[in-house]
Amino acid sequence: KQEVTQIPAALSVPEGENLVLNCSFTDSAIYNLQWFRQDPGKGLTSLLLIQSSQREQTSGRLNASLDKSSGRSTLYIAASQPGDSATYLCAVNGGGADGLTFGKGTHLIIQP
Amino acid sequence: NAGVTQTPKFQVLKTGQSMTLQCAQDMNHNSMYWYRQDPGMGLRLIYYSASEGTTDKGEVPNGYNVSRLNKREFSLRLESAAPSQTSVYFCASSVGVEQYFGPGTRLTVT
């Protein structure tokens, strides 16, 4: 059974810092990996999707990398801002139509 | 486009009551999903529907039933609610690889 772990569970940093969120998964036979953002009391917003054949994806200040063989992904946030404060979720797709397996998330606070 | 919509946003039930959570998507997606999110547990898949007319169990299906009414709509039914079903329920849809989520329904069972 696929298991997804996110480290750290919580992170608080001053504004302007570059930071890295980590995601690991136990079964490397994935189809893709998706990073989401969740604001308190809200739904999930997709940030980046990396196909299993890709090494990284970028969107603005966000960069996600994927090392499928080692079962790891990182989300890099450059020049963090208070508006980046949220919970970040990592999820893997095993390739079927049977949904995503999620990590428990990293709760990020950016201090002004 | 509205994307994925869910009703209601909030609901309080007494133990033993029944209710149906509604989900609709306007993106012409084939696949739809129901997840629940609990503190410390992350999101877990309840049921999914790969296409209109098909449904399958996910990781935590006990106590729930689903109906894929048509391509747009996928409902989740609690026949006899239990306190353990207190959670936030998310519906999602996809065509191909990326999933899109609704805003969630916060359900409390007392």
Short mmCIF file of C-alpha atoms in Angstrom, two decimals:
data_model
loop_
_atom_site.label_atom_id
_atom_site.label_comp_id
_atom_site.label_asym_id
_atom_site.label_seq_id
_atom_site.Cartn_x
_atom_site.Cartn_y
_atom_site.Cartn_z
CA LYS A 1 0.00 0.00 0.00
CA GLN A 2 1.35 3.40 -0.99
CA GLU A 3 2.28 5.69 1.89
CA VAL A 4 3.15 9.36 1.55
CA THR A 5 5.10 11.24 4.23
CA GLN A 6 5.66 14.97 4.42
CA ILE A 7 8.40 16.61 6.43
CA PRO A 8 8.29 18.89 8.30
CA ALA A 9 4.74 18.76 9.67
CA ALA A 10 4.96 22.46 10.47
CA LEU A 11 7.33 25.28 9.57
CA SER A 12 7.50 28.94 10.57
CA VAL A 13 9.97 31.26 8.84
CA PRO A 14 10.45 35.01 8.36
CA GLU A 15 9.30 36.64 5.18
CA GLY A 16 11.79 36.59 2.31
CA GLU A 17 13.38 33.24 3.03
CA ASN A 18 13.68 30.48 0.48
CA LEU A 19 12.34 27.21 1.79
CA VAL A 20 11.97 23.54 0.90
CA LEU A 21 9.11 21.20 1.72
CA ASN A 22 9.73 17.48 1.46
CA CYS A 23 7.53 14.61 0.35
CA SER A 24 8.45 10.92 0.22
CA PHE A 25 6.48 7.93 -1.03
CA THR A 26 7.03 4.21 -0.52
CA ASP A 27 6.07 2.80 -3.95
CA SER A 28 8.02 4.34 -6.81
CA ALA A 29 5.56 3.04 -9.42
CA ILE A 30 3.66 6.29 -9.66
CA TYR A 31 1.99 7.94 -12.63
CA ASN A 32 2.34 11.50 -11.39
CA LEU A 33 2.70 13.62 -8.26
CA GLN A 34 0.67 16.69 -7.43
CA TRP A 35 1.32 19.50 -4.94
CA PHE A 36 -1.69 21.32 -3.49
CA ARG A 37 -2.23 24.33 -1.29
CA GLN A 38 -5.02 24.40 1.29
CA ASP A 39 -6.05 27.55 3.14
CA PRO A 40 -7.89 27.20 6.48
CA GLY A 41 -11.47 26.08 5.99
CA LYS A 42 -11.06 25.95 2.22
CA GLY A 43 -10.67 23.40 -0.52
CA LEU A 44 -7.50 22.31 -2.30
CA THR A 45 -5.83 24.36 -5.00
CA SER A 46 -3.51 22.54 -7.37
CA LEU A 47 -0.07 24.16 -7.54
CA LEU A 48 2.04 21.86 -9.66
CA LEU A 49 1.72 18.46 -11.28
CA ILE A 50 4.79 16.42 -12.24
CA GLN A 51 4.44 13.47 -14.56
CA SER A 52 6.52 10.40 -13.71
CA SER A 53 8.71 11.04 -16.77
CA GLN A 54 9.51 14.60 -15.65
CA ARG A 55 12.14 15.80 -13.22
CA GLU A 56 10.67 19.16 -12.28
CA GLN A 57 7.96 21.74 -12.85
CA THR A 58 7.99 25.47 -12.20
CA SER A 59 5.27 28.03 -11.66
CA GLY A 60 6.31 31.51 -10.63
CA ARG A 61 8.17 31.30 -7.31
CA LEU A 62 7.40 27.60 -6.95
CA ASN A 63 9.54 24.75 -8.19
CA ALA A 64 8.76 21.10 -7.63
CA SER A 65 11.20 18.29 -8.31
CA LEU A 66 10.64 14.56 -8.56
CA ASP A 67 13.09 11.70 -8.03
CA LYS A 68 10.90 8.71 -8.71
CA SER A 69 13.57 6.09 -8.13
CA SER A 70 14.26 7.31 -4.60
CA GLY A 71 10.60 8.06 -3.88
CA ARG A 72 11.07 11.77 -3.18
CA SER A 73 9.72 15.13 -4.22
CA THR A 74 10.52 18.61 -2.99
CA LEU A 75 8.61 21.86 -3.28
CA TYR A 76 10.86 24.90 -3.32
CA ILE A 77 9.33 28.28 -2.51
CA ALA A 78 11.49 31.28 -3.35
CA ALA A 79 11.32 34.63 -1.57
CA SER A 80 8.48 33.59 0.72
CA GLN A 81 5.64 36.02 1.47
CA PRO A 82 2.99 36.11 4.22
CA GLY A 83 0.40 35.17 1.58
CA ASP A 84 2.18 31.85 1.16
CA SER A 85 1.00 30.82 4.63
CA ALA A 86 -1.14 27.70 4.18
CA THR A 87 -0.98 23.92 4.40
CA TYR A 88 0.84 22.27 1.51
CA LEU A 89 -0.19 18.78 0.53
CA CYS A 90 1.64 16.25 -1.60
CA ALA A 91 -0.30 13.50 -3.39
CA VAL A 92 0.69 10.65 -5.69
CA ASN A 93 -1.31 8.95 -8.41
CA GLY A 94 -0.67 5.23 -8.90
CA GLY A 95 -1.88 5.33 -12.49
CA GLY A 96 -5.38 4.01 -12.28
CA ALA A 97 -8.60 5.97 -11.92
CA ASP A 98 -8.58 5.18 -8.22
CA GLY A 99 -7.69 8.53 -6.80
CA LEU A 100 -4.73 10.09 -5.07
CA THR A 101 -2.79 9.05 -1.98
CA PHE A 102 -2.11 12.10 0.17
CA GLY A 103 0.47 13.03 2.74
CA LYS A 104 -0.68 14.72 5.92
CA GLY A 105 0.67 18.08 4.83
CA THR A 106 3.12 20.75 5.95
CA HIS A 107 1.57 23.67 7.81
CA LEU A 108 3.56 26.73 6.73
CA ILE A 109 3.56 30.12 8.45
CA ILE A 110 5.45 33.05 6.93
CA GLN A 111 6.06 35.76 9.51
CA PRO A 112 5.83 39.37 8.25
CA ASN B 1 -16.92 28.02 -15.18
CA ALA B 2 -17.89 27.02 -11.65
CA GLY B 3 -15.54 24.01 -11.63
CA VAL B 4 -16.51 21.54 -8.88
CA THR B 5 -19.40 22.55 -6.63
CA GLN B 6 -20.59 20.87 -3.45
CA THR B 7 -23.73 21.26 -1.37
CA PRO B 8 -24.28 21.81 1.45
CA LYS B 9 -21.28 23.68 2.86
CA PHE B 10 -22.11 22.77 6.44
CA GLN B 11 -24.36 20.14 8.01
CA VAL B 12 -25.09 18.91 11.51
CA LEU B 13 -26.74 15.51 11.89
CA LYS B 14 -27.84 13.43 14.82
CA THR B 15 -26.60 9.86 15.08
CA GLY B 16 -28.74 7.59 12.91
CA GLN B 17 -29.95 10.29 10.53
CA SER B 18 -29.33 10.02 6.82
CA MET B 19 -28.26 12.58 4.27
CA THR B 20 -26.84 12.96 0.78
CA LEU B 21 -23.90 15.16 -0.14
CA GLN B 22 -24.14 16.54 -3.65
CA CYS B 23 -21.29 17.19 -6.08
CA ALA B 24 -21.36 18.52 -9.61
CA GLN B 25 -18.67 19.47 -12.12
CA ASP B 26 -19.00 21.46 -15.32
CA MET B 27 -15.63 20.54 -16.87
CA ASN B 28 -16.88 17.44 -18.74
CA HIS B 29 -14.57 15.24 -16.67
CA ASN B 30 -14.94 11.48 -16.80
CA SER B 31 -13.68 10.61 -13.32
CA MET B 32 -15.06 11.81 -10.00
CA TYR B 33 -14.03 11.13 -6.40
CA TRP B 34 -15.11 11.51 -2.81
CA TYR B 35 -12.52 12.04 -0.07
CA ARG B 36 -12.74 12.72 3.61
CA GLN B 37 -10.25 14.81 5.57
CA ASP B 38 -9.68 14.27 9.25
CA PRO B 39 -7.15 15.94 11.56
CA GLY B 40 -3.92 13.97 11.64
CA MET B 41 -5.12 11.56 8.94
CA GLY B 42 -4.85 13.53 5.73
CA LEU B 43 -7.30 13.00 2.89
CA ARG B 44 -8.56 9.47 2.30
CA LEU B 45 -10.50 8.17 -0.67
CA ILE B 46 -14.04 6.95 0.06
CA TYR B 47 -15.39 6.08 -3.40
CA TYR B 48 -14.60 6.93 -6.98
CA SER B 49 -16.25 6.76 -10.36
CA ALA B 50 -13.97 6.27 -13.36
CA SER B 51 -16.78 7.02 -15.79
CA GLU B 52 -20.52 7.49 -15.95
CA GLY B 53 -22.25 4.33 -14.79
CA THR B 54 -19.34 2.92 -12.77
CA THR B 55 -18.39 3.27 -9.12
CA ASP B 56 -15.71 1.61 -6.98
CA LYS B 57 -14.69 1.53 -3.34
CA GLY B 58 -11.72 3.47 -2.11
CA GLU B 59 -9.79 3.16 1.12
CA VAL B 60 -12.63 3.93 3.59
CA PRO B 61 -16.01 3.04 2.01
CA ASN B 62 -17.80 1.58 5.04
CA GLY B 63 -20.94 3.49 6.01
CA TYR B 64 -21.26 5.25 2.64
CA ASN B 65 -22.96 4.74 -0.69
CA VAL B 66 -22.52 6.67 -3.92
CA SER B 67 -24.43 7.35 -7.10
CA ARG B 68 -23.03 8.60 -10.38
CA LEU B 69 -26.24 10.18 -11.56
CA ASN B 70 -24.81 11.36 -14.88
CA LYS B 71 -21.48 12.61 -16.15
CA ARG B 72 -21.79 15.86 -14.13
CA GLU B 73 -23.03 14.62 -10.77
CA PHE B 74 -21.67 12.25 -8.13
CA SER B 75 -23.47 12.03 -4.79
CA LEU B 76 -22.38 10.53 -1.48
CA ARG B 77 -25.00 9.12 0.90
CA LEU B 78 -24.76 8.39 4.59
CA GLU B 79 -27.58 6.00 5.42
CA SER B 80 -27.19 6.04 9.20
CA ALA B 81 -24.75 8.69 10.33
CA ALA B 82 -22.28 7.93 13.13
CA PRO B 83 -20.03 10.31 15.13
CA SER B 84 -17.02 8.68 13.42
CA GLN B 85 -18.26 10.21 10.16
CA THR B 86 -17.70 13.73 11.47
CA SER B 87 -15.27 15.09 8.90
CA VAL B 88 -14.76 17.43 5.99
CA TYR B 89 -15.82 15.83 2.71
CA PHE B 90 -14.26 16.82 -0.60
CA CYS B 91 -15.42 15.95 -4.07
CA ALA B 92 -12.96 16.01 -6.96
CA SER B 93 -12.99 15.38 -10.69
CA SER B 94 -10.39 14.68 -13.34
CA VAL B 95 -9.87 13.95 -16.99
CA GLY B 96 -6.46 12.47 -17.47
CA VAL B 97 -3.99 13.25 -14.75
CA GLU B 98 -4.88 16.35 -12.77
CA GLN B 99 -7.57 16.42 -10.08
CA TYR B 100 -9.69 19.45 -9.29
CA PHE B 101 -11.35 19.79 -5.91
CA GLY B 102 -14.55 21.32 -4.64
CA PRO B 103 -14.72 23.61 -1.59
CA GLY B 104 -15.80 20.84 0.79
CA THR B 105 -18.70 20.00 3.09
CA ARG B 106 -18.10 20.21 6.83
CA LEU B 107 -20.22 17.52 8.49
CA THR B 108 -20.73 17.10 12.22
CA VAL B 109 -22.56 14.08 13.64
CA THR B 110 -23.65 14.42 17.26
#
